[in-house]
XYZ file of C-alpha atoms in Angstrom:
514
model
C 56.328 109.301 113.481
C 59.736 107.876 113.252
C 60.664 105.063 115.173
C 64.457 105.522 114.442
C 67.350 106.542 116.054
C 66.123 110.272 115.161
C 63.139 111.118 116.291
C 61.862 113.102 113.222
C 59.193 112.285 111.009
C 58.778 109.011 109.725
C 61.242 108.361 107.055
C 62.890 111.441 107.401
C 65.448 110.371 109.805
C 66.894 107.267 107.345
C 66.405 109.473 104.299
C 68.551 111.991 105.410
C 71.347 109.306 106.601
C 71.281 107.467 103.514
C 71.888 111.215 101.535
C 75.050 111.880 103.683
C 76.025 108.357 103.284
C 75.841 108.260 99.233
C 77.089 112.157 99.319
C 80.293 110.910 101.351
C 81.064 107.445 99.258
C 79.858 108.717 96.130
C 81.385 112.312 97.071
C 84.906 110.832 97.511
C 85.100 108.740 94.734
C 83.722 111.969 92.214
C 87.070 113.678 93.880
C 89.070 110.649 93.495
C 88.154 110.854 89.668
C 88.147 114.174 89.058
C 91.668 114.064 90.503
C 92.858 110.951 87.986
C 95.030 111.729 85.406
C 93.718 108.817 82.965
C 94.899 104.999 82.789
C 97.504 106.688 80.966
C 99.411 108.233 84.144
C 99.721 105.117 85.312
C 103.547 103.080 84.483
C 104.416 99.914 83.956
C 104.844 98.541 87.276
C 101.237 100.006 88.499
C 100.013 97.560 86.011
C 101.723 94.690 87.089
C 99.820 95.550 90.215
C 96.594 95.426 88.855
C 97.566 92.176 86.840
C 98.726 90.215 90.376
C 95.747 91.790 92.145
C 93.244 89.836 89.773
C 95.543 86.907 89.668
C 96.420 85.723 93.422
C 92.513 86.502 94.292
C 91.786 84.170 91.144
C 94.302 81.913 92.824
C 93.265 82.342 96.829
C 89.801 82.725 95.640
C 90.116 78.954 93.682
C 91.848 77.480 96.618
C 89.698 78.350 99.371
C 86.477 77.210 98.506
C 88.278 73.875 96.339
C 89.660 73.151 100.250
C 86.645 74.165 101.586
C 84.337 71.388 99.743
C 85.732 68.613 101.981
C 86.017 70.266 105.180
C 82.711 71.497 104.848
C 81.258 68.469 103.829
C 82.935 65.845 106.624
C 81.241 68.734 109.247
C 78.020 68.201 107.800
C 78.201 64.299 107.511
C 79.899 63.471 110.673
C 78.667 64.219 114.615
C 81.486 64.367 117.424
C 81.771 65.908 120.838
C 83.106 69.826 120.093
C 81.694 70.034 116.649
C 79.466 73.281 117.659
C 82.694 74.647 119.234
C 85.069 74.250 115.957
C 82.140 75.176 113.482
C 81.666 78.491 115.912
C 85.657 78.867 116.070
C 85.487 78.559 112.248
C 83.901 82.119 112.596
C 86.697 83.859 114.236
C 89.298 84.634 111.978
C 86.601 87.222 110.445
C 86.891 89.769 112.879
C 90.488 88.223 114.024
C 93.242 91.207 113.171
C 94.757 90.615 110.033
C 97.861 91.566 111.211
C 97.841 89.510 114.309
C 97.583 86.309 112.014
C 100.048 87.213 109.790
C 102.071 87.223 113.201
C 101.351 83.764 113.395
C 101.912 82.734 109.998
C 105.364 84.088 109.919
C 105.672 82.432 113.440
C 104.802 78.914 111.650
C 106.099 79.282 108.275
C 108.491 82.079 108.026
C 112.029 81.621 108.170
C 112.548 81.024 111.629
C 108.945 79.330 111.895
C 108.450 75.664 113.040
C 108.345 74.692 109.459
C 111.539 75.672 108.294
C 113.083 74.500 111.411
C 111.981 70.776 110.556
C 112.918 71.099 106.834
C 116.632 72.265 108.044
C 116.876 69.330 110.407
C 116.355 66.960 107.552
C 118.287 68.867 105.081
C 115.842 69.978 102.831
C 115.783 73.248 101.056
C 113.394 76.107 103.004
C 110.490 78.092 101.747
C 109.748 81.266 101.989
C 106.677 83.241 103.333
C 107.413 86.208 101.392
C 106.208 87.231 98.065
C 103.086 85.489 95.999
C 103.054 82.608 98.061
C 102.608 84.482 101.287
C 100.126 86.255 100.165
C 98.104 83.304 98.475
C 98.906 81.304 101.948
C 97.600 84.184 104.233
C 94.267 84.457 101.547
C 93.189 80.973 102.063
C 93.841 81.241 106.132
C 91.842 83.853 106.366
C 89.139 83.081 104.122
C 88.869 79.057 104.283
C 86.797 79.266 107.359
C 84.210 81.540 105.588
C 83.884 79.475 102.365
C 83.523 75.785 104.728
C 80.889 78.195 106.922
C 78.955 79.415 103.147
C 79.420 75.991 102.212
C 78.085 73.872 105.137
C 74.937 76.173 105.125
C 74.438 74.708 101.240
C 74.842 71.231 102.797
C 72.368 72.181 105.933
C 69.563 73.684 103.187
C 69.326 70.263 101.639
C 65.952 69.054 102.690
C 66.114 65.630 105.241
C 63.893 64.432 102.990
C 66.080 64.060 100.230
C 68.373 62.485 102.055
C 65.662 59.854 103.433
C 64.763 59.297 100.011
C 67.952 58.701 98.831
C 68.492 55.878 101.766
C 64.951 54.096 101.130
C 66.647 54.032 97.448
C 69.633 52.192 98.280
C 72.034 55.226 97.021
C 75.398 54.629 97.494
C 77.701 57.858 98.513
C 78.511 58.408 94.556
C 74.918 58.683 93.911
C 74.370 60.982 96.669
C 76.855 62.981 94.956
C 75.713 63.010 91.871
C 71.979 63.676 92.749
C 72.643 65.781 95.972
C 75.344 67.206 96.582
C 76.703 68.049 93.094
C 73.613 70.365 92.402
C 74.050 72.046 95.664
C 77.624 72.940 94.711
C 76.520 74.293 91.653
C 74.730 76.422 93.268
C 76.493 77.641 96.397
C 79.999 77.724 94.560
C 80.056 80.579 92.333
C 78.849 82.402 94.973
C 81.650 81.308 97.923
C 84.329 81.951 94.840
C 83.367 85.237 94.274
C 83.027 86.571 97.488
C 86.267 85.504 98.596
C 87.556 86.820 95.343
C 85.941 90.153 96.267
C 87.699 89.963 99.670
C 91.154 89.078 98.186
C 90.826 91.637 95.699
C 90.720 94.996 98.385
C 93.378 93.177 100.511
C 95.794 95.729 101.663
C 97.824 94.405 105.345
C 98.352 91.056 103.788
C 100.281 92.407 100.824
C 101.999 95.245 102.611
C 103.550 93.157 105.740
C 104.113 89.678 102.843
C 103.888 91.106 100.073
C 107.737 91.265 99.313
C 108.632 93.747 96.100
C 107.098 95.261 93.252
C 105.978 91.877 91.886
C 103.986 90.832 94.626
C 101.887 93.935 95.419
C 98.355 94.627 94.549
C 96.391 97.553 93.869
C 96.258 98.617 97.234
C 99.516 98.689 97.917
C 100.430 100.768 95.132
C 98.122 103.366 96.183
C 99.138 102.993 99.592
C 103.201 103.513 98.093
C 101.865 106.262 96.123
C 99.729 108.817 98.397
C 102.545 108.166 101.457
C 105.834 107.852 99.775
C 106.445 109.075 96.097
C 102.944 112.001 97.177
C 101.501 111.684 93.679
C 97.805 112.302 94.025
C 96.647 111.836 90.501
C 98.377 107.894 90.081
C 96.770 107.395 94.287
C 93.649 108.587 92.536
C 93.640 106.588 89.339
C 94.395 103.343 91.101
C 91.531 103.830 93.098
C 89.544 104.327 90.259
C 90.753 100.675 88.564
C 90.384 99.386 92.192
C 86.670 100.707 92.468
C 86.687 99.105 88.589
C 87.348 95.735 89.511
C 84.806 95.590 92.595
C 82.145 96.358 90.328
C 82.899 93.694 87.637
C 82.982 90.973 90.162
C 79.668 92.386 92.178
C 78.375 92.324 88.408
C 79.451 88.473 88.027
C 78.714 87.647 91.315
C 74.754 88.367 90.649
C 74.633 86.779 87.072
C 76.304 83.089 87.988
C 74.317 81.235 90.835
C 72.518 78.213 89.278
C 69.691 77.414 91.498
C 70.115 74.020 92.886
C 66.587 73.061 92.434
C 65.689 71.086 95.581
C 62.180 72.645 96.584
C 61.395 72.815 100.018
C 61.053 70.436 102.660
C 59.938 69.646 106.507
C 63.167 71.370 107.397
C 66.208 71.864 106.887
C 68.242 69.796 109.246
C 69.694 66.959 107.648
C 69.520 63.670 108.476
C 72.331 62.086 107.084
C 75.209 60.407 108.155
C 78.795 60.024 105.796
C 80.019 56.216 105.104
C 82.168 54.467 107.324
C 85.492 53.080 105.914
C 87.497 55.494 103.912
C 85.166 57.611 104.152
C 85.643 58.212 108.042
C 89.297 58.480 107.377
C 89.115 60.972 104.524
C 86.486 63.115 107.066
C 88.729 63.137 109.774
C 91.578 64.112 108.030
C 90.528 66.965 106.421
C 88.746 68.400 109.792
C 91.734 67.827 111.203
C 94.154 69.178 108.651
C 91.776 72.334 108.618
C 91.902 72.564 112.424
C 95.482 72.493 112.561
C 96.580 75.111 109.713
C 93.882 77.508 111.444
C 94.717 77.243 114.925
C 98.047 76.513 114.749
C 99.659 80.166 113.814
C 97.740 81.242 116.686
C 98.503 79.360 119.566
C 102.622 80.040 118.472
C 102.218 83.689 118.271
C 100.033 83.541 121.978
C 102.754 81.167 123.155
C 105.614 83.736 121.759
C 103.726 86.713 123.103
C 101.736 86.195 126.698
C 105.085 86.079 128.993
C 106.387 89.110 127.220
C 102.805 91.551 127.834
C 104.074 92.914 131.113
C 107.301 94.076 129.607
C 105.628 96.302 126.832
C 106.509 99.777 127.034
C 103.760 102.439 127.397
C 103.611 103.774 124.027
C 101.948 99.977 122.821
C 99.717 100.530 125.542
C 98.408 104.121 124.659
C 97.924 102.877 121.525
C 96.174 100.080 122.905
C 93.854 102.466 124.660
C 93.500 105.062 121.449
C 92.652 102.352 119.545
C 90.113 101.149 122.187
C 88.784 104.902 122.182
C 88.495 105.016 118.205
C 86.751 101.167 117.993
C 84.305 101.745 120.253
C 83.454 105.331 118.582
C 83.262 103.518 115.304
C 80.717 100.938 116.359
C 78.260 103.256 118.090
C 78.801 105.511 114.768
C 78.147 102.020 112.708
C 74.814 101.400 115.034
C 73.324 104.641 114.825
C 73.518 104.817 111.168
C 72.621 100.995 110.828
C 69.713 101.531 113.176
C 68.469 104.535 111.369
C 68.663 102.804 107.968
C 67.420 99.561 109.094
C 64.215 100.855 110.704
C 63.463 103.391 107.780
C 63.920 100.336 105.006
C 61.281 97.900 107.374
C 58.588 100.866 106.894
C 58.846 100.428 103.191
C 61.129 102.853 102.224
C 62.025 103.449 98.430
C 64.943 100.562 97.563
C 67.852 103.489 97.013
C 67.981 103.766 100.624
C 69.271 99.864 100.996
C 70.733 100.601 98.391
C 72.836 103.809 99.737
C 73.557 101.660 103.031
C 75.529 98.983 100.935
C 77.270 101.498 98.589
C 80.700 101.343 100.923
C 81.412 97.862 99.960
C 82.423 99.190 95.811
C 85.158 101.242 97.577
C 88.120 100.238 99.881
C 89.185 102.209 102.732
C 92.114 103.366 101.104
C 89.875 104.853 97.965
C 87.532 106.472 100.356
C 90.788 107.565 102.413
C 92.450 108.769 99.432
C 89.080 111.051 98.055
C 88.176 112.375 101.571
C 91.903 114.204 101.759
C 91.522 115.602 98.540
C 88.673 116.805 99.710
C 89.888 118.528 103.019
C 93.220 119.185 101.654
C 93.139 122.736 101.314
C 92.179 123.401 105.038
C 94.078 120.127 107.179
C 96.817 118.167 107.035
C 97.110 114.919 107.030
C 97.986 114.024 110.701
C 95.365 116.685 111.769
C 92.340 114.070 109.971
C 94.151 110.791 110.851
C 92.396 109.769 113.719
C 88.592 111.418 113.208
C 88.831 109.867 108.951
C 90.070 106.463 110.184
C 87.002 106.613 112.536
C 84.683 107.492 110.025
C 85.608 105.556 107.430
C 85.797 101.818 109.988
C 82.012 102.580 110.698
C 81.472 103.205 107.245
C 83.198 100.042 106.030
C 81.219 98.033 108.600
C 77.264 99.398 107.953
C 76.782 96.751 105.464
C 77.328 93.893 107.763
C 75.229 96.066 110.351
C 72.356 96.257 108.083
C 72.746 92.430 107.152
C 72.262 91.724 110.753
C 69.472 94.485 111.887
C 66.934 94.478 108.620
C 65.491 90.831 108.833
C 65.326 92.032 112.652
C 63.705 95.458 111.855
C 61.079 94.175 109.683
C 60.070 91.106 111.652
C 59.603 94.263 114.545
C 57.647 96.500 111.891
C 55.406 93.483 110.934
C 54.605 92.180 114.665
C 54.538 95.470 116.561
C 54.217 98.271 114.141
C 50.359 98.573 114.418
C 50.105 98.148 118.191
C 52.825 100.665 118.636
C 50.903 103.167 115.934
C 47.463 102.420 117.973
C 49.408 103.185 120.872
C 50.983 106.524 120.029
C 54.295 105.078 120.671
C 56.729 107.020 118.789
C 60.201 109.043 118.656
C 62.342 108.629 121.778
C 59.964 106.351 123.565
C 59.373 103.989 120.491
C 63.178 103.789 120.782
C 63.923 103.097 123.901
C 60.702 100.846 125.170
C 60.064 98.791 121.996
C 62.937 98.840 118.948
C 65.913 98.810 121.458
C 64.479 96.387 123.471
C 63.263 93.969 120.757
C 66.690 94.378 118.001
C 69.200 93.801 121.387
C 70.878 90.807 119.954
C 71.625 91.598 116.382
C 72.584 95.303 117.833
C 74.655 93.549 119.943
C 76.251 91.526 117.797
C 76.777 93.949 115.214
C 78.067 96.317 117.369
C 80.625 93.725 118.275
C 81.539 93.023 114.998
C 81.884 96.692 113.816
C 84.257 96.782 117.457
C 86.553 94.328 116.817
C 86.380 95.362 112.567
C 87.722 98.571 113.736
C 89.929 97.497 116.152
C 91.991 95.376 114.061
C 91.728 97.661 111.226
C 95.592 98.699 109.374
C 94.131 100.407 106.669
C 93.589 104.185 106.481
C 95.666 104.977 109.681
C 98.501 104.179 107.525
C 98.169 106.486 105.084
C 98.096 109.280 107.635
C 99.270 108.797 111.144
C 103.152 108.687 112.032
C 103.282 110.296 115.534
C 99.561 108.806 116.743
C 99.637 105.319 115.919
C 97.173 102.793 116.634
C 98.090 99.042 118.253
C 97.677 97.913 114.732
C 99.451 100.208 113.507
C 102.165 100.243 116.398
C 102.168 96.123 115.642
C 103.049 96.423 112.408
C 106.171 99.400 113.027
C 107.536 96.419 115.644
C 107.923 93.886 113.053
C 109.590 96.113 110.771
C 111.819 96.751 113.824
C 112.432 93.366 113.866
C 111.361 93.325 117.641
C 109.596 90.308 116.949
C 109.355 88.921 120.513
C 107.833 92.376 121.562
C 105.539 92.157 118.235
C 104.543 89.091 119.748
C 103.376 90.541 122.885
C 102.040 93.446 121.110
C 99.655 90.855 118.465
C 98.367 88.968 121.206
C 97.611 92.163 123.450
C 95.475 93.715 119.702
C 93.667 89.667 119.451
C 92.912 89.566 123.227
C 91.112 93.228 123.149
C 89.558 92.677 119.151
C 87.805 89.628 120.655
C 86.916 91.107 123.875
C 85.428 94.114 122.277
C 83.164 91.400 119.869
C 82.449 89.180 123.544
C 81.308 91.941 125.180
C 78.581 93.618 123.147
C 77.271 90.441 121.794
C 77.412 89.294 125.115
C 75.178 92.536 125.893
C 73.095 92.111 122.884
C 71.987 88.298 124.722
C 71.495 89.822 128.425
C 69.473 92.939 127.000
């Protein structure tokens, strides 16, 4: 019997979910090109779009994980009091609201930022945040913490040993690099590189609130410009067909480039070793601390610019505050139950298509699926009517894959110690659920369901393409700043952070206590 979140017959239950789940992605995206006019409907400055979507990920893609080699590597050399803290703080801009940093960005480096103040008092000429530049800046804030996190896992997964043998050796730090920590790179590179490019290459907020003109906006964007403003469903539809284009090339590259370091395995994989003292110490320091200060820095302005001015926001922030509350916390128990279901039906040794169905959402972006599911339900709703109940849908969509990345190791370590005592037992359906697989999969559920929270929360993606009269705190964020209430926009980011991480606190927090 099943031991799912549906208490049907074994399999049945995750069979069924993966169906829906490859009906609705691969459903939406059959509409989106059935819709398409052809590469040829689409004009000159749609492919200048696709040209600087390819090119600033190349670029943010390049940076981040070139800046990430040092960081990374002074945090796995070097021990000092708070190093857990920052390499756990490292972790937060991931489910930190993209629009919230951008806040803070614009709050450091934007025209009236601390940065251009300095350069005006010594009479040097300003920069600008807007445009290419702001865009490649933002990319490499938001994704240098995950390529020094990728990274310092490389450096962790060198055995001790090595690293014992290299000091009984007499190896001097350039022949640690060259033996070590070279190889490693060649291995864990690619992969860092092309996951931020994947990220970089989706990215919608950053280029709509930095993006600055036609030159500087990606693929996104021009769908985004073309389903809301010029209302021409077949270019919407075959930009979302290039977009779902380039996703699969660089999944396809991603899975032929990783060279396998070649280490073999050791005692462990906690590493012994210790970086030089010298220059070397210096060079360490200053790129932890560099790193420290470009990632914390646009967020302690915008929390400085915003906490005196929370009281005085009026109540339409704070009902969307609470609708986007409402439509997070739907979206993560919709994520669960559909993570849960999958993840228990793939630890009995279900066929590989339905893994394989639960990661199918990360070839499409949320303005793709957005785009295909109103063509779809077109004929019978508007688009304010499906606003709210699509942009809920499609956040718990977007999340299952990092669901299932957390709950299948979990799920089959549970099948594998307690399946055949629970079978033996007659422990199935509801009571399987709730006195051995809820029980046992707390933390990861917790923490996935406080991921897929704080995801959603944050989320200006879909809800823009729709919603005018029921906007969420994202949403209602981003309408401030093009206000130019900026001191209320303040208020209003720090309100959206405060709740995002809350959200994530509290379920993992509930995952732990379970």
């Amino acid at each position: 019997m099943a031991d799912g979140v549906f208490p049907l017959r074994s399999g049945i239950g995750g069979a069924v979910t993966a169906a829906l789940l490859a009906a609705l992605i691969l459903g939406t995206l059959t509409a989106v090109a059935v819709y398409a006019g052809g590469l040829s409907g689409l004009g000159r400055w749609d492919w200048q779009a696709v040209w600087f979507t390819v090119w600033q990920a190349v670029v943010s893609a390049s940076l981040s994980a070139l800046l990430a080699v040092p960081v990374a590597r002074a945090l796995a050399r070097r021990d000092f009091p708070g190093r857990a803290v920052l390499v756990t703080l490292l972790g937060a801009p991931f489910i930190l609201p993209v629009i919230v940093a951008i806040m803070g960005l614009i709050s450091v480096f934007g025209r009236n930022g601390f940065l251009n103040d300095g350069l005006r008092a010594f009479g040097l000429p300003e920069i600008s945040i807007y445009g290419w530049q702001g865009v490649i800046l933002a990319h490499v804030f938001f994704n240098l913490p995950l390529s020094v996190r990728l990274i310092l896992q490389g450096w962790q997964a060198i055995p001790s040993e090595r690293f014992r043998l290299a000091a009984s050796l007499g190896f001097a730090p350039g022949d640690i690099a060259r033996h070590l920590e070279r190889p490693m790179l060649r291995a864990v590179l690619p992969g860092v590189w092309l996951a931020v490019f994947l990220v970089c290459l989706t990215s919608f907020t950053v280029a709509l609130a930095l993006g600055g003109g036609p030159k500087a906006a990606t693929v996104e964007l021009a769908i985004y410009q073309a389903f809301r403003f010029d209302f021409d469903m077949g270019r919407a539809a075959t930009l979302g067909l290039v977009q779902v284009a380039l996703c699969l090339c660089a999944m396809a590259l991603a899975s032929r480039v990783t060279i396998p370091s070649a280490f073999g395995a050791g005692m462990d994989a906690a590493a012994s070793w210790r970086g030089p003292r010298g220059w070397g110490r210096v060079v360490d320091v200053l790129a932890i601390g560099l790193a420290t200060v470009f990632l914390l820095w646009p967020m302690l302005s915008v929390m400085a610019d915003g906490i005196p001015r929370i009281a005085a926001l009026d109540a339409s922030v704070w009902a969307a505050a609470l609708r986007s509350v409402i439509m997070a916390l739907i979206s993560a128990a919709l994520a669960l139950a559909l993570g849960l279901t999958l993840a228990l039906t793939i630890a009995r040794g279900a066929g590989r298509w339905v893994e394989v169905a639960g990661m199918l959402p990360i070839i499409a972006s949320p303005l793709v699926l957005g785009t295909g599911l109103y063509l779809i339900l077109r004929a019978w709703v508007t688009p304010q009517q499906i606003a709210l109940p699509v942009t809920v849908a499609i956040n718990a969509v977007m999340a299952l894959p990092f669901v299932l990345r957390a709950l299948i190791p979990a799920a089959r370590s549970l099948q594998a110690d307690y399946g055949r005592l629970a079978a033996s037992l007659d422990l199935q359906g509801w009571a399987r659920l709730r006195l051995l697989t809820l029980p046992r999969l707390a933390r990861p559920l917790g923490f996935s369901g406080g991921l897929a929270a704080a995801l959603a929360m944050g989320d200006l993606g879909v809800i823009t393409l729709f919603a005018s009269d029921q906007p969420t705190l994202p949403l209602k964020l981003y309408q401030l700043m093009n206000s130019y209430r900026i001191a209320d926009a303040s208020a209003c980011a720090v309100l959206l952070m405060v709740i995002s991480f809350a959200l994530f606190w509290l379920f993992d927090r509930g995952g732990r206590l379970a």
